PDB file of C-alpha atoms in Angstrom:
ATOM      1  CA  UNK A 490     145.454  44.968 137.198  1.00  0.00           C
ATOM      2  CA  UNK A 491     146.899  43.389 140.318  1.00  0.00           C
ATOM      3  CA  UNK A 492     146.526  44.730 143.809  1.00  0.00           C
ATOM      4  CA  UNK A 493     149.186  44.365 146.420  1.00  0.00           C
ATOM      5  CA  UNK A 494     147.799  43.898 149.883  1.00  0.00           C
ATOM      6  CA  UNK A 495     149.729  44.499 152.996  1.00  0.00           C
ATOM      7  CA  UNK A 496     150.141  41.798 155.572  1.00  0.00           C
ATOM      8  CA  UNK A 497     147.845  43.648 157.926  1.00  0.00           C
ATOM      9  CA  UNK A 498     145.127  43.763 155.273  1.00  0.00           C
ATOM     10  CA  UNK A 499     145.471  40.062 154.546  1.00  0.00           C
ATOM     11  CA  UNK A 500     145.243  39.249 158.232  1.00  0.00           C
ATOM     12  CA  UNK A 501     142.194  41.483 158.622  1.00  0.00           C
ATOM     13  CA  UNK A 502     140.473  39.642 155.838  1.00  0.00           C
ATOM     14  CA  UNK A 503     141.373  36.194 157.193  1.00  0.00           C
ATOM     15  CA  UNK A 504     140.825  37.004 160.833  1.00  0.00           C
ATOM     16  CA  UNK A 505     138.401  39.826 161.200  1.00  0.00           C
ATOM     17  CA  UNK A 506     138.390  41.629 164.535  1.00  0.00           C
ATOM     18  CA  UNK A 507     135.589  41.312 166.906  1.00  0.00           C
ATOM     19  CA  UNK A 508     133.936  44.625 167.303  1.00  0.00           C
ATOM     20  CA  UNK A 509     132.695  46.081 170.505  1.00  0.00           C
ATOM     21  CA  UNK A 510     129.289  47.806 170.726  1.00  0.00           C
ATOM     22  CA  UNK A 511     131.039  51.155 170.780  1.00  0.00           C
ATOM     23  CA  UNK A 512     132.996  50.282 167.642  1.00  0.00           C
ATOM     24  CA  UNK A 513     129.735  49.149 166.053  1.00  0.00           C
ATOM     25  CA  UNK A 514     128.178  52.498 166.892  1.00  0.00           C
ATOM     26  CA  UNK A 515     131.169  54.271 165.452  1.00  0.00           C
ATOM     27  CA  UNK A 516     131.037  52.106 162.350  1.00  0.00           C
ATOM     28  CA  UNK A 517     127.285  52.692 162.048  1.00  0.00           C
ATOM     29  CA  UNK A 518     127.866  56.395 162.508  1.00  0.00           C
ATOM     30  CA  UNK A 519     130.537  56.359 159.819  1.00  0.00           C
ATOM     31  CA  UNK A 520     128.280  54.353 157.559  1.00  0.00           C
ATOM     32  CA  UNK A 521     125.459  56.788 158.242  1.00  0.00           C
ATOM     33  CA  UNK A 522     127.737  59.734 157.507  1.00  0.00           C
ATOM     34  CA  UNK A 523     128.967  58.055 154.310  1.00  0.00           C
ATOM     35  CA  UNK A 524     125.388  57.372 153.314  1.00  0.00           C
ATOM     36  CA  UNK A 525     124.391  61.012 153.901  1.00  0.00           C
ATOM     37  CA  UNK A 526     127.453  62.185 152.007  1.00  0.00           C
ATOM     38  CA  UNK A 527     126.665  59.804 149.177  1.00  0.00           C
ATOM     39  CA  UNK A 528     123.083  61.116 149.061  1.00  0.00           C
ATOM     40  CA  UNK A 529     124.460  64.657 148.900  1.00  0.00           C
ATOM     41  CA  UNK A 530     126.655  63.635 145.978  1.00  0.00           C
ATOM     42  CA  UNK A 531     123.722  61.926 144.297  1.00  0.00           C
ATOM     43  CA  UNK A 532     121.665  65.111 144.665  1.00  0.00           C
ATOM     44  CA  UNK A 533     124.585  67.126 143.358  1.00  0.00           C
ATOM     45  CA  UNK A 534     124.958  64.777 140.373  1.00  0.00           C
ATOM     46  CA  UNK A 535     121.229  65.061 139.698  1.00  0.00           C
ATOM     47  CA  UNK A 536     121.469  68.851 139.819  1.00  0.00           C
ATOM     48  CA  UNK A 537     124.471  68.787 137.480  1.00  0.00           C
ATOM     49  CA  UNK A 538     122.611  66.470 135.085  1.00  0.00           C
ATOM     50  CA  UNK A 539     119.572  68.722 135.250  1.00  0.00           C
ATOM     51  CA  UNK A 540     121.735  71.791 134.601  1.00  0.00           C
ATOM     52  CA  UNK A 541     123.444  70.084 131.639  1.00  0.00           C
ATOM     53  CA  UNK A 542     120.079  69.041 130.256  1.00  0.00           C
ATOM     54  CA  UNK A 543     118.795  72.611 130.535  1.00  0.00           C
ATOM     55  CA  UNK A 544     122.004  73.867 128.898  1.00  0.00           C
ATOM     56  CA  UNK A 545     121.553  71.396 126.045  1.00  0.00           C
ATOM     57  CA  UNK A 546     117.927  72.474 125.604  1.00  0.00           C
ATOM     58  CA  UNK A 547     118.998  76.117 125.628  1.00  0.00           C
ATOM     59  CA  UNK A 548     121.710  75.343 123.078  1.00  0.00           C
ATOM     60  CA  UNK A 549     119.153  73.656 120.816  1.00  0.00           C
ATOM     61  CA  UNK A 550     116.785  76.584 121.262  1.00  0.00           C
ATOM     62  CA  UNK A 551     119.531  79.075 120.390  1.00  0.00           C
ATOM     63  CA  UNK A 552     120.502  77.027 117.333  1.00  0.00           C
ATOM     64  CA  UNK A 553     116.865  76.901 116.214  1.00  0.00           C
ATOM     65  CA  UNK A 554     116.496  80.627 116.751  1.00  0.00           C
ATOM     66  CA  UNK A 555     119.727  81.241 114.837  1.00  0.00           C
ATOM     67  CA  UNK A 556     118.465  79.094 111.975  1.00  0.00           C
ATOM     68  CA  UNK A 557     115.123  80.930 111.988  1.00  0.00           C
ATOM     69  CA  UNK A 558     116.937  84.255 112.035  1.00  0.00           C
ATOM     70  CA  UNK A 559     119.069  83.286 109.049  1.00  0.00           C
ATOM     71  CA  UNK A 560     115.976  82.149 107.145  1.00  0.00           C
ATOM     72  CA  UNK A 561     114.227  85.415 107.981  1.00  0.00           C
ATOM     73  CA  UNK A 562     117.283  87.437 106.919  1.00  0.00           C
ATOM     74  CA  UNK A 563     117.423  85.547 103.617  1.00  0.00           C
ATOM     75  CA  UNK A 564     113.718  86.122 103.056  1.00  0.00           C
ATOM     76  CA  UNK A 565     114.109  89.830 103.847  1.00  0.00           C
ATOM     77  CA  UNK A 566     117.003  90.077 101.402  1.00  0.00           C
ATOM     78  CA  UNK A 567     114.964  88.276  98.733  1.00  0.00           C
ATOM     79  CA  UNK A 568     111.985  90.581  99.335  1.00  0.00           C
ATOM     80  CA  UNK A 569     114.249  93.653  99.201  1.00  0.00           C
ATOM     81  CA  UNK A 570     115.603  92.503  95.843  1.00  0.00           C
ATOM     82  CA  UNK A 571     112.086  91.869  94.564  1.00  0.00           C
ATOM     83  CA  UNK A 572     110.964  95.300  95.764  1.00  0.00           C
ATOM     84  CA  UNK A 573     113.955  96.949  94.103  1.00  0.00           C
ATOM     85  CA  UNK A 574     113.238  95.155  90.811  1.00  0.00           C
ATOM     86  CA  UNK A 575     109.571  96.120  91.052  1.00  0.00           C
ATOM     87  CA  UNK A 576     110.487  99.758  91.719  1.00  0.00           C
ATOM     88  CA  UNK A 577     112.889  99.716  88.754  1.00  0.00           C
ATOM     89  CA  UNK A 578     110.176  98.218  86.537  1.00  0.00           C
ATOM     90  CA  UNK A 579     107.672 100.810  87.767  1.00  0.00           C
ATOM     91  CA  UNK A 580     110.157 103.599  87.065  1.00  0.00           C
ATOM     92  CA  UNK A 581     110.778 102.230  83.552  1.00  0.00           C
ATOM     93  CA  UNK A 582     107.045 101.874  82.974  1.00  0.00           C
ATOM     94  CA  UNK A 583     106.423 105.461  84.141  1.00  0.00           C
ATOM     95  CA  UNK A 584     109.212 106.682  81.891  1.00  0.00           C
ATOM     96  CA  UNK A 585     107.721 104.810  78.934  1.00  0.00           C
ATOM     97  CA  UNK A 586     104.254 106.150  79.733  1.00  0.00           C
ATOM     98  CA  UNK A 587     105.610 109.696  79.990  1.00  0.00           C
ATOM     99  CA  UNK A 588     107.461 109.248  76.704  1.00  0.00           C
ATOM    100  CA  UNK A 589     104.235 108.024  75.041  1.00  0.00           C
ATOM    101  CA  UNK A 590     102.335 111.005  76.437  1.00  0.00           C
ATOM    102  CA  UNK A 591     105.011 113.400  75.210  1.00  0.00           C
ATOM    103  CA  UNK A 592     105.001 111.710  71.811  1.00  0.00           C
ATOM    104  CA  UNK A 593     101.223 112.103  71.623  1.00  0.00           C
ATOM    105  CA  UNK A 594     101.466 115.747  72.678  1.00  0.00           C
ATOM    106  CA  UNK A 595     104.131 116.423  70.025  1.00  0.00           C
ATOM    107  CA  UNK A 596     102.054 114.593  67.433  1.00  0.00           C
ATOM    108  CA  UNK A 597      98.968 116.658  68.296  1.00  0.00           C
ATOM    109  CA  UNK A 598     101.024 119.859  68.248  1.00  0.00           C
ATOM    110  CA  UNK A 599     102.393 118.946  64.824  1.00  0.00           C
ATOM    111  CA  UNK A 600      98.866 118.267  63.595  1.00  0.00           C
ATOM    112  CA  UNK A 601      97.743 121.655  64.924  1.00  0.00           C
ATOM    113  CA  UNK A 602     100.736 123.324  63.277  1.00  0.00           C
ATOM    114  CA  UNK A 603      99.862 121.585  60.003  1.00  0.00           C
ATOM    115  CA  UNK A 604      96.267 122.736  60.355  1.00  0.00           C
ATOM    116  CA  UNK A 605      97.439 126.283  61.082  1.00  0.00           C
ATOM    117  CA  UNK A 606      99.767 126.173  58.062  1.00  0.00           C
ATOM    118  CA  UNK A 607      96.864 125.050  55.887  1.00  0.00           C
ATOM    119  CA  UNK A 608      94.740 127.861  57.265  1.00  0.00           C
ATOM    120  CA  UNK A 609      97.542 130.347  56.620  1.00  0.00           C
ATOM    121  CA  UNK A 610      97.869 129.065  53.058  1.00  0.00           C
ATOM    122  CA  UNK A 611      94.129 129.473  52.579  1.00  0.00           C
ATOM    123  CA  UNK A 612      94.308 133.001  53.931  1.00  0.00           C
ATOM    124  CA  UNK A 613      97.313 133.819  51.697  1.00  0.00           C
ATOM    125  CA  UNK A 614      95.474 132.390  48.741  1.00  0.00           C
ATOM    126  CA  UNK A 615      92.372 134.366  49.619  1.00  0.00           C
ATOM    127  CA  UNK A 616      94.467 137.543  49.944  1.00  0.00           C
ATOM    128  CA  UNK A 617      96.185 136.781  46.672  1.00  0.00           C
ATOM    129  CA  UNK A 618      92.851 136.114  45.048  1.00  0.00           C
ATOM    130  CA  UNK A 619      91.470 139.365  46.364  1.00  0.00           C
ATOM    131  CA  UNK A 620      94.531 141.196  45.042  1.00  0.00           C
ATOM    132  CA  UNK A 621      94.106 139.580  41.701  1.00  0.00           C
ATOM    133  CA  UNK A 622      90.441 140.390  41.654  1.00  0.00           C
ATOM    134  CA  UNK A 623      91.187 143.993  42.448  1.00  0.00           C
ATOM    135  CA  UNK A 624      93.861 144.138  39.843  1.00  0.00           C
ATOM    136  CA  UNK A 625      91.591 142.505  37.409  1.00  0.00           C
ATOM    137  CA  UNK A 626      88.851 144.921  38.303  1.00  0.00           C
ATOM    138  CA  UNK A 627      91.234 147.834  37.988  1.00  0.00           C
ATOM    139  CA  UNK A 628      92.472 146.483  34.724  1.00  0.00           C
ATOM    140  CA  UNK A 629      88.905 146.050  33.502  1.00  0.00           C
ATOM    141  CA  UNK A 630      88.047 149.545  34.608  1.00  0.00           C
ATOM    142  CA  UNK A 631      90.939 150.918  32.660  1.00  0.00           C
ATOM    143  CA  UNK A 632      89.857 149.238  29.527  1.00  0.00           C
TER     144      UNK A 632
END
């Protein structure tokens, strides 16, 4: 990259002007002002860097929180599924238990009915025997 200097600039470099005390003061004042302005910019740059650093930290924090949230949501979903399966298994188990109880009740009822039928047969037989005895007695009395 080449720079083109004007004739006045070249002359100023080769033959610098002598400065008066007032010009020196003005130059010092300008230098002072430039220095103050530069310090302001430096402070501003530091503030901007600090702000960007805080923003980056916040971004990382948000990303970490988002990741934690997703993990928690996945765990909640997994636990919901487990709970649903457990509830289904409990419902099936209760149904099986109820079916076993009903089967036992029916079995006991059938046994009672069988016992009652046996008792009824005994009673019928006893009645029949009594009839036969009476008939036999009547028949014997007739003879």
